[in-house]
XYZ file of C-alpha atoms in Angstrom:
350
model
C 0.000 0.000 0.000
C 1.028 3.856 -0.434
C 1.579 6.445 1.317
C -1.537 8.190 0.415
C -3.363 5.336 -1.107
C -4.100 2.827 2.367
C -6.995 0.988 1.014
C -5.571 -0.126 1.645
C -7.186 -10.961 13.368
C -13.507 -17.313 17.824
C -10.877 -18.237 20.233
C -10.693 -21.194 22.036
C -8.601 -22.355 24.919
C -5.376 -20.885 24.808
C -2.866 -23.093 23.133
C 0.768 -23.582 24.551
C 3.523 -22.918 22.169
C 6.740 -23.033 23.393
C 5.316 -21.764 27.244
C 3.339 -18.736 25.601
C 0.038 -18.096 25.658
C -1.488 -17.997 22.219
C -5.351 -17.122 22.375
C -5.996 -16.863 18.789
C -7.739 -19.619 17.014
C -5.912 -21.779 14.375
C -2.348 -20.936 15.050
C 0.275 -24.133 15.045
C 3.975 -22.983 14.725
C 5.806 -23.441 11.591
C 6.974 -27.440 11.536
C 10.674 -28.285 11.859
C 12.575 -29.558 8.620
C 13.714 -33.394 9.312
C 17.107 -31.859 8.340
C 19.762 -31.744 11.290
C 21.865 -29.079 9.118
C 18.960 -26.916 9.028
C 17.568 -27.735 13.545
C 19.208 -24.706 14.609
C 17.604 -22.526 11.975
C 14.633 -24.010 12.143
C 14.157 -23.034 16.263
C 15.528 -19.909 16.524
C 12.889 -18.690 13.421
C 10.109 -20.540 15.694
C 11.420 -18.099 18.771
C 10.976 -15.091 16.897
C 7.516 -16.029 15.652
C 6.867 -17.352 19.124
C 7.792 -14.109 20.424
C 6.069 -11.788 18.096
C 2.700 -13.134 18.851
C 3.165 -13.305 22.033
C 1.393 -9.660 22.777
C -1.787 -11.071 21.168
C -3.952 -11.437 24.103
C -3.084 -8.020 25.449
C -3.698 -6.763 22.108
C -7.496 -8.265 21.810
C -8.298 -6.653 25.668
C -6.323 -3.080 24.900
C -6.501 -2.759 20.578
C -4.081 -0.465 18.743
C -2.861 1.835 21.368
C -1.121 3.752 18.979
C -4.200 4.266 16.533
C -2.701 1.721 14.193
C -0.712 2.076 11.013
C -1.429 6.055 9.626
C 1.047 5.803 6.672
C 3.577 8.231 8.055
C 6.022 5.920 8.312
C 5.978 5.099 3.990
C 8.461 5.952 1.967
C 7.655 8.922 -0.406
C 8.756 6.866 -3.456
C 5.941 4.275 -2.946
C 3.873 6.244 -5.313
C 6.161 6.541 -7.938
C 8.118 2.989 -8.519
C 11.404 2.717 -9.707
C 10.841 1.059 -12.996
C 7.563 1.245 -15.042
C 4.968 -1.243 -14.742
C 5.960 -4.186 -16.985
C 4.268 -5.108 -20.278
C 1.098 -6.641 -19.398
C -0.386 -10.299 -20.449
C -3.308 -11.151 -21.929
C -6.535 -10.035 -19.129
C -7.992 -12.972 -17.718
C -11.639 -13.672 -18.925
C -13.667 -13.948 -16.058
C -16.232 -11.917 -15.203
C -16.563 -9.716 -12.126
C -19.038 -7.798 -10.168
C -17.911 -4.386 -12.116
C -17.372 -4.208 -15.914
C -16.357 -1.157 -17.155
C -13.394 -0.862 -18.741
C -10.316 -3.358 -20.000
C -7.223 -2.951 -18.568
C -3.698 -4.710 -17.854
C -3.029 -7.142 -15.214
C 0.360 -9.089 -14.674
C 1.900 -11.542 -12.952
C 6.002 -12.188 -11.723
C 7.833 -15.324 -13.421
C 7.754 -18.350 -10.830
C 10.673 -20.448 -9.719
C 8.695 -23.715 -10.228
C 5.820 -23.253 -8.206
C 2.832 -22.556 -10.786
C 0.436 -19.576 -10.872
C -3.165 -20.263 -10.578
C -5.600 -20.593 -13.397
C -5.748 -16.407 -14.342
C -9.718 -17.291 -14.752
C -12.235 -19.529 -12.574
C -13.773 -22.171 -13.838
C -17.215 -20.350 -13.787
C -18.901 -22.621 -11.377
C -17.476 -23.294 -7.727
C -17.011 -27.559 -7.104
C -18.891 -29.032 -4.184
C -17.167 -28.957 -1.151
C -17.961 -27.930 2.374
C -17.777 -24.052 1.841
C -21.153 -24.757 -1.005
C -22.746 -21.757 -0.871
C -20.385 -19.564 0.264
C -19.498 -16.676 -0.922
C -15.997 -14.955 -1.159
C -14.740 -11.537 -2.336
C -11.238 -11.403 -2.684
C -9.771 -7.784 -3.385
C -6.279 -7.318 -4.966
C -5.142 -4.494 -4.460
C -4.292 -1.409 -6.620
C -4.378 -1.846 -10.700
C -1.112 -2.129 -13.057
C -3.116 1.003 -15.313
C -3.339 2.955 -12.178
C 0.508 4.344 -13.681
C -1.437 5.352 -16.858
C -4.475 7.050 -15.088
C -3.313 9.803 -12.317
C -5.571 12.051 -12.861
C -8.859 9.317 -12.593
C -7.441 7.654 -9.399
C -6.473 10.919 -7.609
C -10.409 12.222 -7.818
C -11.206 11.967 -4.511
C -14.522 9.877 -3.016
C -16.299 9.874 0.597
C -15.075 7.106 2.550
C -17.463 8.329 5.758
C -14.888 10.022 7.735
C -13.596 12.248 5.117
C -12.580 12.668 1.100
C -9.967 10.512 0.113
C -8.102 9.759 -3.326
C -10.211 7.052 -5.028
C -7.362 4.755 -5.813
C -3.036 4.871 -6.069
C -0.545 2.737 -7.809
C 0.557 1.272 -5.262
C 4.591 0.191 -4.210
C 6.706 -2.024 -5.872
C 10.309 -3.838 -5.310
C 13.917 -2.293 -5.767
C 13.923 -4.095 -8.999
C 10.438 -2.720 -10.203
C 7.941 -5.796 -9.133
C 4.813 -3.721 -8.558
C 2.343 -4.078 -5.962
C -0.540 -4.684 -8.097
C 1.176 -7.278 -10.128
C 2.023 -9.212 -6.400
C -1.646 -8.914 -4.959
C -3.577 -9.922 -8.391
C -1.368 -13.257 -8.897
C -1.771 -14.015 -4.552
C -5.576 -13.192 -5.532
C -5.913 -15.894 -8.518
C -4.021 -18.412 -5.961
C -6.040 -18.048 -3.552
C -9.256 -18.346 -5.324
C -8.135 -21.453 -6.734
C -8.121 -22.679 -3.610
C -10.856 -21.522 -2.688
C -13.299 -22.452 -5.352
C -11.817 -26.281 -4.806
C -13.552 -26.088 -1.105
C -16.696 -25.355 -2.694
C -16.638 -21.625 -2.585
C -17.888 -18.700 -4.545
C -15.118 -16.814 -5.189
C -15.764 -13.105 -6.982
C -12.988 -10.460 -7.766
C -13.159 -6.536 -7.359
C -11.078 -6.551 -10.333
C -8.938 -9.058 -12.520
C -6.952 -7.454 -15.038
C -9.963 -6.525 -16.948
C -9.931 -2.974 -16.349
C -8.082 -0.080 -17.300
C -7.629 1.591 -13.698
C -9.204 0.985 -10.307
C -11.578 0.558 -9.426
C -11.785 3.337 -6.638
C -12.074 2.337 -2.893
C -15.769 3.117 -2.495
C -16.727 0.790 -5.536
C -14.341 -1.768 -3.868
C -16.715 -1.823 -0.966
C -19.986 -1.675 -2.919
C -18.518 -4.954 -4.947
C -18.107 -6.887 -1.483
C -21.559 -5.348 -0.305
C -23.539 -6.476 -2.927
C -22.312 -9.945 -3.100
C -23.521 -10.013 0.296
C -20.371 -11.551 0.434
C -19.735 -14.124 4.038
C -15.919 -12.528 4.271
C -13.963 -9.955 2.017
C -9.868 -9.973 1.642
C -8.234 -7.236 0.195
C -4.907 -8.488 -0.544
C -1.385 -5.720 -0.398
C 1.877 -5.504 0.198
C 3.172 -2.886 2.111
C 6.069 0.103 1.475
C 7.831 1.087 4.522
C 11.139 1.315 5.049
C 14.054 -1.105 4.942
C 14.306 -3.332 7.768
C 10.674 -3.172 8.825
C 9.382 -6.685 7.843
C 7.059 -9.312 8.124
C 2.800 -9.150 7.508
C 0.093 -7.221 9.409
C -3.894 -8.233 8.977
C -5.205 -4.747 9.035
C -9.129 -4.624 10.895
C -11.970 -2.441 10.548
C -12.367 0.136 13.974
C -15.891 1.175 14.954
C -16.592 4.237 12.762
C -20.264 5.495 12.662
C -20.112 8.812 10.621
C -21.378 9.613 7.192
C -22.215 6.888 5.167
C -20.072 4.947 7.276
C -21.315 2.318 10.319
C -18.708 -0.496 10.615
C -19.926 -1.835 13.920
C -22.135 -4.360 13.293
C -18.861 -5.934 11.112
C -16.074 -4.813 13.951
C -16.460 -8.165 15.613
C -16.677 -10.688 13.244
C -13.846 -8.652 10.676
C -11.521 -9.075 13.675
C -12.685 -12.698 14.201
C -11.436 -13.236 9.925
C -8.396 -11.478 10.944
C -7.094 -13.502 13.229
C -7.636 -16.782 11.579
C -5.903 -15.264 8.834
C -2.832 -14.214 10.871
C -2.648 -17.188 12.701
C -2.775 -19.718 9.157
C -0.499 -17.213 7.567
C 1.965 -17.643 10.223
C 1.881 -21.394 10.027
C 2.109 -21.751 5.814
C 4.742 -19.066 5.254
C 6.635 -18.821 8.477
C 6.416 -15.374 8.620
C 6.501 -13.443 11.554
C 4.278 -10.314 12.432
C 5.402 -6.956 11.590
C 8.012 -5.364 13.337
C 7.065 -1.953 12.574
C 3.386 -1.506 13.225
C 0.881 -4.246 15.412
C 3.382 -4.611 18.595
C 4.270 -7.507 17.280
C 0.671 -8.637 16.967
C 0.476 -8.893 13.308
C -3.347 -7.012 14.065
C -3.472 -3.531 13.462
C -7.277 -1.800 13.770
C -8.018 1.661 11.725
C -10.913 3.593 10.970
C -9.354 5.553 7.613
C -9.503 3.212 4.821
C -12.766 3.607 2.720
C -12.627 -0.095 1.934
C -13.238 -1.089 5.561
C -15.418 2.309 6.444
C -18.158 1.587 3.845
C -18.110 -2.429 4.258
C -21.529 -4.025 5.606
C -19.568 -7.335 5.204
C -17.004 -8.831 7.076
C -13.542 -7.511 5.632
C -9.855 -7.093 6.845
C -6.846 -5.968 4.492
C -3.156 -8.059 4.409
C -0.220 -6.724 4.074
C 1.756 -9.926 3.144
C 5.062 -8.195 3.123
C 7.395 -5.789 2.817
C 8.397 -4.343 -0.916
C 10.954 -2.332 -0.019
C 12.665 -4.625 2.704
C 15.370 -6.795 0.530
C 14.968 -9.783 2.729
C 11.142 -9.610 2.079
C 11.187 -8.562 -1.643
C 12.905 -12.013 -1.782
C 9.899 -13.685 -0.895
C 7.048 -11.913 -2.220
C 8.953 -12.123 -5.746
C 9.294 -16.288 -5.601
C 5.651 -17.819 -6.734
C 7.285 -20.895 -4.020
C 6.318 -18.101 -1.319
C 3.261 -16.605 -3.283
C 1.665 -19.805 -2.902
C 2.561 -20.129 0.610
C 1.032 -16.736 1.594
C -2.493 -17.905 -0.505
C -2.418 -20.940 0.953
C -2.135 -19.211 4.657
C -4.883 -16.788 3.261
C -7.183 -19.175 2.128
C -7.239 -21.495 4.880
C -7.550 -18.216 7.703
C -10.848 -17.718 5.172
C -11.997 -21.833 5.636
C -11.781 -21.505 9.354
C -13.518 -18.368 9.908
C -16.814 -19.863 7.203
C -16.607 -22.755 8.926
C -16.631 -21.280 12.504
């Protein structure tokens, strides 16, 4: 996400990892490798996600008490990439609650993990999420470069005008933001539609730019969607790493009344953080959350004008080296939609 452009975690008994407390639902630590070369790795990257969730409990009785993640700490050149977006392949085919327009979409070579199909297959499988129904939301659009003057018109998000859309962050090496979240998005509704679900975009290459933050919440709203994902990657500074589920706060202003969803948005949330721990090995940020990988705020317009249940990730880093490393390998990608997805099983399936 950029600096301007933020649109953009049912707990049982608390589990015992490694003596702490862990009252989030669905969280197992990362599983050792059977390789004795690769033991004392393997622990001391289980202590540091051990220890960054260990604050989770305090954070569900006290919330954000620093009023979450307000952008200050981005880097200014999030909004303008190093490199241009790169050529763009062939849009994907499947339709999606808005129409208008044809645009680019894109997707980063793999290192032998393979993408997702770019379209559904039109009608979800049978499986035990039947009936369901799932808006995923990848963030930003690869046109967005091509269209500054449509995606800086600003729109209501409740508490205030805001920009209806930006381009997005991207790596050193010019791997853009939108490119990342669209190909996580296709993974993860692959995996989705194989439990059964119905699985609907906000946008999948098939548009020229956007669409703004406002639509993005009318998409998810009229679905009458049972959970909504919008999928980023953040663009802070180097050295600030790992993911942060971002949730909605109670906001009752304007067109804007998020607290019938506050509850079961953080409920999503922390399923999500808790399986995306567990496929990717990830730990929570160490820049925003407290180590929580939870961070509650009350000025994105996609959360604001929800009437659904909806959270935002921030899988990663950009501009952090070590992170670029993984958000660029389609090995990780899958991870991180594999993480996602099953954080959206649990939380359908109660």
């Amino acid at each position: 996400m950029a600096v301007r452009r933020r649109e953009a975690a049912g707990a049982g008994p608390p589990r015992m990892v490694a003596g702490v407390s862990y009252v989030g639902p669905d969280f197992e630590p990362p599983q050792p490798r059977r390789s004795p070369l690769r033991r004392p790795l393997t622990v001391a990257v289980a202590a540091v996600v051990v220890g960054s969730v260990a604050g989770w409990g305090v954070w569900q009785a006290v919330g954000d008490p620093g009023g979450g993640d307000d952008g200050s700490n981005r880097a200014a050149a999030r909004n303008q990439p190093r490199t241009a977006p790169p050529a763009s392949p062939t849009p994907s085919t499947e339709p999606t609650a808005s129409e208008d327009g044809e645009g680019k979409g894109g997707k980063k070579g793999d290192d032998g993990e393979k993408a997702s199909p770019t379209a559904s297959s039109g009608a979800a499988a049978d499986g035990p999420l039947k009936g369901k129904v799932v808006v995923i939301d990848p963030g930003h659009n690869s046109g967005n470069f091509r269209h500054t003057a449509e995606i800086n018109r600003k729109v209501n998000i409740g508490t205030g005008m805001k920009e209806c859309d930006t381009t997005g962050t991207s790596t050193n090496d010019g791997y853009t933001e939108a490119e990342f979240t669209l190909d996580v998005s296709r993974r993860v509704r692959a995996l989705l539609e194989q439990q059964g679900a119905t699985v609907k975009f906000t946008q999948d290459g098939n548009r020229e730019w956007g669409p703004c933050i406002d639509e993005r919440a009318r998409i998810g709203n009229a679905a009458e969607a049972d959970a909504v994902v919008s999928i980023h990657a953040d663009g802070s500074a180097a050295g600030n790493r790992g993911f942060h589920v971002i949730l909605p706060g109670a906001v009752h202003e304007g067109a804007a009344d998020t607290r019938p969803i506050v509850g079961p948005s953080r409920d999503l949330g922390e399923r999500i953080a808790g399986k995306f721990v567990r496929e990717t090995g990830s730990a929570p940020s160490n820049y925003v959350g407290g180590g929580t990988g939870l961070v509650t705020r009350q000025d994105l317009g996609g959360l604001n004008l929800s009437t659904v249940p909806k959270v935002f990730i921030e899988c990663g880093n950009m501009r952090d080296s070590k992170d670029a490393a993984l958000l660029t390998t389609g090995t990780w990608r899958q991870k991180a939609a594999r993480g996602i997805s099953e954080g959206i099983v649990s939380f359908l399936r109660g």
